[in-house]
Every structure is written in C-alpha cells, then in structure tokens.
Amino acid sequence: MTSNAFSGFYHKHRQEILYGVSLALLLFLLRWLELRFLILDHIIEIYVGAIALLFTGLGIWLAHKLTTPKVETRIVEREVFVTAGGEFTVNEGERMRLGISQRELEVLQLVAQGLSNQEVAERLFVSLNTVKTHSSRIFEKLEVRSRTQAVERARRLRLIA
C-alpha cells in the first residue's frame, strides 16, 4: 500500500479503527482489574500454597540426603588358590628368597589360625613386643600392610597351609 492508499483507508474506516482500539483497551483494563481483585481476594491462599510448595521441595531434598547411603559398597572379586588334597610342603625356595626366618614363619602360621598377638606370644613363649617385631618384619618382606594381606600372600606363595 502506498501512503495515499493507507491515508485513504484510515480516513474511510477511522471510526471503526478507534472503536476497535478502545474496546481492546477496555477489555485489557477489565482483565487486569479482574486478575488484581482475584489475587487480592485470595492472597492468603496463594501465600499458603507457595509455602507448601517450598516445604514440599525441602522435604524431598532432605529425604533424599538422609536416605542415600554414605558408604559405597564395592564387590571385589579375587582369585582363590585351592590346593588339591595331599600333604602341604613349604615353598623353601620362596621363603629363602624373601628372607623369612623359621620363627617368622611360625608367627605367620599362628596369625593365619586367627590368633591375636598376645596369644601368639603365649604359644611361642616370647614377649608381645617380639611378636610385634616379627609381624612388622613379615609385613615388610611380603610387602603388605595388614595381617589378612600377609596371610593371603603367604598362602599364594605356599609359605603356609
């Protein structure tokens, strides 16, 4: 449309255009007032609903935090060396290579039976400190950190039954 055509259209339909714009403004004003009065009439319900949603979300978050386990369970699969029936003999070559004395081997066998350091000391007629010294030397020679690791490694190396 050219500006002349638009000007002609506007002059021809000016009354209808003004009427349509004024109705649209009036409708907008009525909708705004209706919404405003609706909110004012129900303001307490709106606040209560907002607080309820807030506490529902908080409850869900808190329940999730409290019910998730803090310790992660891991399943470790290891090879288990089972010796066939028959008589057990100590792998002397491995014992000599590691430098494990006969007394340390005795301590290791008693530890494998589940005895405490005190019980091992009583069985071997030595002091508790001597057993602790033998245990720490066994850990160094087998390159382990705990009694169970020492027993497991000694069994793998066929140092104990």
mmCIF file of N, CA and C in Angstrom, residues 57-125:
data_model
loop_
_atom_site.group_PDB
_atom_site.id
_atom_site.type_symbol
_atom_site.label_atom_id
_atom_site.label_comp_id
_atom_site.label_asym_id
_atom_site.label_seq_id
_atom_site.Cartn_x
_atom_site.Cartn_y
_atom_site.Cartn_z
ATOM 1 N N GLY A 57 9.325 -29.253 48.537
ATOM 2 C CA GLY A 57 10.635 -29.380 47.896
ATOM 3 C C GLY A 57 11.736 -29.616 48.908
ATOM 4 N N LEU A 58 11.706 -28.894 50.017
ATOM 5 C CA LEU A 58 12.691 -29.065 51.082
ATOM 6 C C LEU A 58 12.613 -30.476 51.674
ATOM 7 N N GLY A 59 11.403 -30.976 51.877
ATOM 8 C CA GLY A 59 11.229 -32.321 52.418
ATOM 9 C C GLY A 59 11.761 -33.389 51.483
ATOM 10 N N ILE A 60 11.523 -33.243 50.201
ATOM 11 C CA ILE A 60 12.021 -34.208 49.222
ATOM 12 C C ILE A 60 13.546 -34.186 49.202
ATOM 13 N N TRP A 61 14.137 -33.000 49.212
ATOM 14 C CA TRP A 61 15.602 -32.883 49.202
ATOM 15 C C TRP A 61 16.198 -33.512 50.459
ATOM 16 N N LEU A 62 15.600 -33.210 51.614
ATOM 17 C CA LEU A 62 16.116 -33.720 52.882
ATOM 18 C C LEU A 62 15.981 -35.249 52.952
ATOM 19 N N ALA A 63 14.860 -35.771 52.488
ATOM 20 C CA ALA A 63 14.673 -37.227 52.485
ATOM 21 C C ALA A 63 15.698 -37.901 51.584
ATOM 22 N N HIS A 64 15.989 -37.289 50.457
ATOM 23 C CA HIS A 64 16.991 -37.842 49.548
ATOM 24 C C HIS A 64 18.370 -37.843 50.198
ATOM 25 N N LYS A 65 18.713 -36.771 50.877
ATOM 26 C CA LYS A 65 20.016 -36.678 51.542
ATOM 27 C C LYS A 65 20.134 -37.686 52.686
ATOM 28 N N LEU A 66 19.063 -37.889 53.435
ATOM 29 C CA LEU A 66 19.114 -38.773 54.593
ATOM 30 C C LEU A 66 19.060 -40.255 54.230
ATOM 31 N N THR A 67 18.452 -40.584 53.099
ATOM 32 C CA THR A 67 18.281 -41.993 52.755
ATOM 33 C C THR A 67 19.385 -42.537 51.864
ATOM 34 N N THR A 68 20.186 -41.685 51.244
ATOM 35 C CA THR A 68 21.267 -42.214 50.429
ATOM 36 C C THR A 68 22.386 -42.680 51.350
ATOM 37 N N PRO A 69 22.907 -43.866 51.108
ATOM 38 C CA PRO A 69 23.951 -44.385 51.994
ATOM 39 C C PRO A 69 25.241 -43.587 51.858
ATOM 40 N N LYS A 70 25.909 -43.390 52.991
ATOM 41 C CA LYS A 70 27.157 -42.652 52.995
ATOM 42 C C LYS A 70 28.328 -43.543 52.620
ATOM 43 N N VAL A 71 28.172 -44.858 52.778
ATOM 44 C CA VAL A 71 29.228 -45.794 52.462
ATOM 45 C C VAL A 71 28.872 -46.493 51.162
ATOM 46 N N GLU A 72 29.807 -46.498 50.260
ATOM 47 C CA GLU A 72 29.575 -47.152 48.987
ATOM 48 C C GLU A 72 30.028 -48.607 49.093
ATOM 49 N N THR A 73 29.194 -49.514 48.677
ATOM 50 C CA THR A 73 29.520 -50.934 48.740
ATOM 51 C C THR A 73 30.206 -51.333 47.441
ATOM 52 N N ARG A 74 31.355 -51.963 47.579
ATOM 53 C CA ARG A 74 32.087 -52.424 46.402
ATOM 54 C C ARG A 74 32.279 -53.927 46.509
ATOM 55 N N ILE A 75 32.098 -54.581 45.413
ATOM 56 C CA ILE A 75 32.298 -56.018 45.360
ATOM 57 C C ILE A 75 33.645 -56.258 44.685
ATOM 58 N N VAL A 76 34.508 -56.959 45.373
ATOM 59 C CA VAL A 76 35.839 -57.233 44.858
ATOM 60 C C VAL A 76 35.943 -58.727 44.581
ATOM 61 N N GLU A 77 36.312 -59.052 43.371
ATOM 62 C CA GLU A 77 36.487 -60.451 43.000
ATOM 63 C C GLU A 77 37.974 -60.745 42.980
ATOM 64 N N ARG A 78 38.367 -61.814 43.644
ATOM 65 C CA ARG A 78 39.766 -62.199 43.690
ATOM 66 C C ARG A 78 39.892 -63.683 43.389
ATOM 67 N N GLU A 79 41.066 -64.044 42.927
ATOM 68 C CA GLU A 79 41.343 -65.452 42.700
ATOM 69 C C GLU A 79 41.552 -66.135 44.042
ATOM 70 N N VAL A 80 41.014 -67.317 44.167
ATOM 71 C CA VAL A 80 41.209 -68.112 45.372
ATOM 72 C C VAL A 80 42.021 -69.329 44.967
ATOM 73 N N PHE A 81 43.161 -69.487 45.610
ATOM 74 C CA PHE A 81 44.024 -70.622 45.301
ATOM 75 C C PHE A 81 43.662 -71.778 46.212
ATOM 76 N N VAL A 82 43.200 -72.833 45.612
ATOM 77 C CA VAL A 82 42.806 -74.019 46.359
ATOM 78 C C VAL A 82 43.803 -75.113 46.017
ATOM 79 N N THR A 83 44.367 -75.666 47.037
ATOM 80 C CA THR A 83 45.314 -76.752 46.805
ATOM 81 C C THR A 83 44.563 -78.071 46.818
ATOM 82 N N ALA A 84 44.988 -78.912 45.950
ATOM 83 C CA ALA A 84 44.364 -80.230 45.901
ATOM 84 C C ALA A 84 44.770 -80.991 47.155
ATOM 85 N N GLY A 85 43.986 -82.003 47.481
ATOM 86 C CA GLY A 85 44.280 -82.789 48.678
ATOM 87 C C GLY A 85 45.725 -83.279 48.654
ATOM 88 N N GLY A 86 46.195 -83.710 49.715
ATOM 89 C CA GLY A 86 47.585 -84.161 49.787
ATOM 90 C C GLY A 86 48.298 -83.400 50.889
ATOM 91 N N GLU A 87 49.557 -83.712 51.032
ATOM 92 C CA GLU A 87 50.324 -83.119 52.112
ATOM 93 C C GLU A 87 50.908 -81.781 51.673
ATOM 94 N N PHE A 88 50.869 -80.804 52.584
ATOM 95 C CA PHE A 88 51.387 -79.476 52.292
ATOM 96 C C PHE A 88 52.874 -79.426 52.614
ATOM 97 N N THR A 89 53.623 -78.829 51.708
ATOM 98 C CA THR A 89 55.047 -78.592 51.970
ATOM 99 C C THR A 89 55.340 -77.122 51.734
ATOM 100 N N VAL A 90 56.173 -76.561 52.582
ATOM 101 C CA VAL A 90 56.520 -75.145 52.491
ATOM 102 C C VAL A 90 57.416 -74.930 51.278
ATOM 103 N N ASN A 91 57.146 -73.865 50.559
ATOM 104 C CA ASN A 91 57.963 -73.491 49.414
ATOM 105 C C ASN A 91 59.251 -72.863 49.942
ATOM 106 N N GLU A 92 60.258 -73.702 50.164
ATOM 107 C CA GLU A 92 61.504 -73.249 50.789
ATOM 108 C C GLU A 92 62.237 -72.247 49.908
ATOM 109 N N GLY A 93 62.181 -72.431 48.627
ATOM 110 C CA GLY A 93 62.864 -71.500 47.722
ATOM 111 C C GLY A 93 62.313 -70.077 47.874
ATOM 112 N N GLU A 94 61.003 -69.970 47.947
ATOM 113 C CA GLU A 94 60.367 -68.657 48.102
ATOM 114 C C GLU A 94 60.647 -68.084 49.488
ATOM 115 N N ARG A 95 60.655 -68.946 50.502
ATOM 116 C CA ARG A 95 60.943 -68.489 51.868
ATOM 117 C C ARG A 95 62.355 -67.927 51.943
ATOM 118 N N MET A 96 63.288 -68.584 51.335
ATOM 119 C CA MET A 96 64.679 -68.127 51.350
ATOM 120 C C MET A 96 64.828 -66.846 50.520
ATOM 121 N N ARG A 97 64.147 -66.794 49.379
ATOM 122 C CA ARG A 97 64.236 -65.601 48.529
ATOM 123 C C ARG A 97 63.756 -64.367 49.274
ATOM 124 N N LEU A 98 62.658 -64.502 50.042
ATOM 125 C CA LEU A 98 62.102 -63.381 50.792
ATOM 126 C C LEU A 98 62.864 -63.117 52.086
ATOM 127 N N GLY A 99 63.658 -64.075 52.529
ATOM 128 C CA GLY A 99 64.426 -63.899 53.759
ATOM 129 C C GLY A 99 63.592 -64.059 55.018
ATOM 130 N N ILE A 100 62.568 -64.884 54.955
ATOM 131 C CA ILE A 100 61.704 -65.112 56.109
ATOM 132 C C ILE A 100 62.323 -66.209 56.973
ATOM 133 N N SER A 101 62.560 -65.887 58.244
ATOM 134 C CA SER A 101 63.172 -66.857 59.167
ATOM 135 C C SER A 101 62.144 -67.903 59.575
ATOM 136 N N GLN A 102 62.644 -68.967 60.177
ATOM 137 C CA GLN A 102 61.758 -70.039 60.634
ATOM 138 C C GLN A 102 60.813 -69.526 61.715
ATOM 139 N N ARG A 103 61.307 -68.664 62.598
ATOM 140 C CA ARG A 103 60.471 -68.109 63.677
ATOM 141 C C ARG A 103 59.390 -67.195 63.097
ATOM 142 N N GLU A 104 59.735 -66.399 62.095
ATOM 143 C CA GLU A 104 58.730 -65.540 61.446
ATOM 144 C C GLU A 104 57.667 -66.394 60.768
ATOM 145 N N LEU A 105 58.087 -67.506 60.200
ATOM 146 C CA LEU A 105 57.132 -68.422 59.576
ATOM 147 C C LEU A 105 56.187 -69.011 60.615
ATOM 148 N N GLU A 106 56.711 -69.337 61.800
ATOM 149 C CA GLU A 106 55.855 -69.836 62.878
ATOM 150 C C GLU A 106 54.839 -68.776 63.294
ATOM 151 N N VAL A 107 55.292 -67.531 63.435
ATOM 152 C CA VAL A 107 54.382 -66.431 63.782
ATOM 153 C C VAL A 107 53.310 -66.285 62.713
ATOM 154 N N LEU A 108 53.721 -66.342 61.458
ATOM 155 C CA LEU A 108 52.771 -66.210 60.346
ATOM 156 C C LEU A 108 51.742 -67.326 60.356
ATOM 157 N N GLN A 109 52.146 -68.550 60.675
ATOM 158 C CA GLN A 109 51.205 -69.674 60.729
ATOM 159 C C GLN A 109 50.188 -69.473 61.859
ATOM 160 N N LEU A 110 50.645 -68.978 63.006
ATOM 161 C CA LEU A 110 49.719 -68.749 64.119
ATOM 162 C C LEU A 110 48.773 -67.581 63.827
ATOM 163 N N VAL A 111 49.274 -66.575 63.138
ATOM 164 C CA VAL A 111 48.405 -65.451 62.730
ATOM 165 C C VAL A 111 47.343 -65.973 61.767
ATOM 166 N N ALA A 112 47.734 -66.871 60.869
ATOM 167 C CA ALA A 112 46.783 -67.444 59.902
ATOM 168 C C ALA A 112 45.694 -68.247 60.601
ATOM 169 N N GLN A 113 46.001 -68.782 61.793
ATOM 170 C CA GLN A 113 44.990 -69.518 62.556
ATOM 171 C C GLN A 113 44.025 -68.577 63.266
ATOM 172 N N GLY A 114 44.296 -67.271 63.200
ATOM 173 C CA GLY A 114 43.383 -66.288 63.783
ATOM 174 C C GLY A 114 43.744 -65.876 65.192
ATOM 175 N N LEU A 115 44.952 -66.178 65.630
ATOM 176 C CA LEU A 115 45.353 -65.811 66.987
ATOM 177 C C LEU A 115 45.776 -64.344 67.044
ATOM 178 N N SER A 116 45.547 -63.731 68.186
ATOM 179 C CA SER A 116 45.982 -62.349 68.385
ATOM 180 C C SER A 116 47.474 -62.339 68.690
ATOM 181 N N ASN A 117 48.072 -61.163 68.700
ATOM 182 C CA ASN A 117 49.499 -61.057 69.016
ATOM 183 C C ASN A 117 49.796 -61.609 70.407
ATOM 184 N N GLN A 118 48.931 -61.322 71.352
ATOM 185 C CA GLN A 118 49.126 -61.808 72.721
ATOM 186 C C GLN A 118 49.077 -63.335 72.770
ATOM 187 N N GLU A 119 48.127 -63.922 72.048
ATOM 188 C CA GLU A 119 48.008 -65.384 72.020
ATOM 189 C C GLU A 119 49.216 -66.030 71.334
ATOM 190 N N VAL A 120 49.719 -65.385 70.276
ATOM 191 C CA VAL A 120 50.912 -65.891 69.596
ATOM 192 C C VAL A 120 52.097 -65.850 70.549
ATOM 193 N N ALA A 121 52.234 -64.753 71.301
ATOM 194 C CA ALA A 121 53.336 -64.625 72.257
ATOM 195 C C ALA A 121 53.274 -65.719 73.317
ATOM 196 N N GLU A 122 52.086 -66.024 73.804
ATOM 197 C CA GLU A 122 51.934 -67.069 74.819
ATOM 198 C C GLU A 122 52.288 -68.446 74.254
ATOM 199 N N ARG A 123 51.874 -68.724 73.004
ATOM 200 C CA ARG A 123 52.149 -70.026 72.391
ATOM 201 C C ARG A 123 53.647 -70.233 72.152
ATOM 202 N N LEU A 124 54.336 -69.151 71.756
ATOM 203 C CA LEU A 124 55.752 -69.285 71.411
ATOM 204 C C LEU A 124 56.679 -68.971 72.593
ATOM 205 N N PHE A 125 56.112 -68.623 73.733
ATOM 206 C CA PHE A 125 56.871 -68.285 74.937
ATOM 207 C C PHE A 125 57.843 -67.121 74.685
#
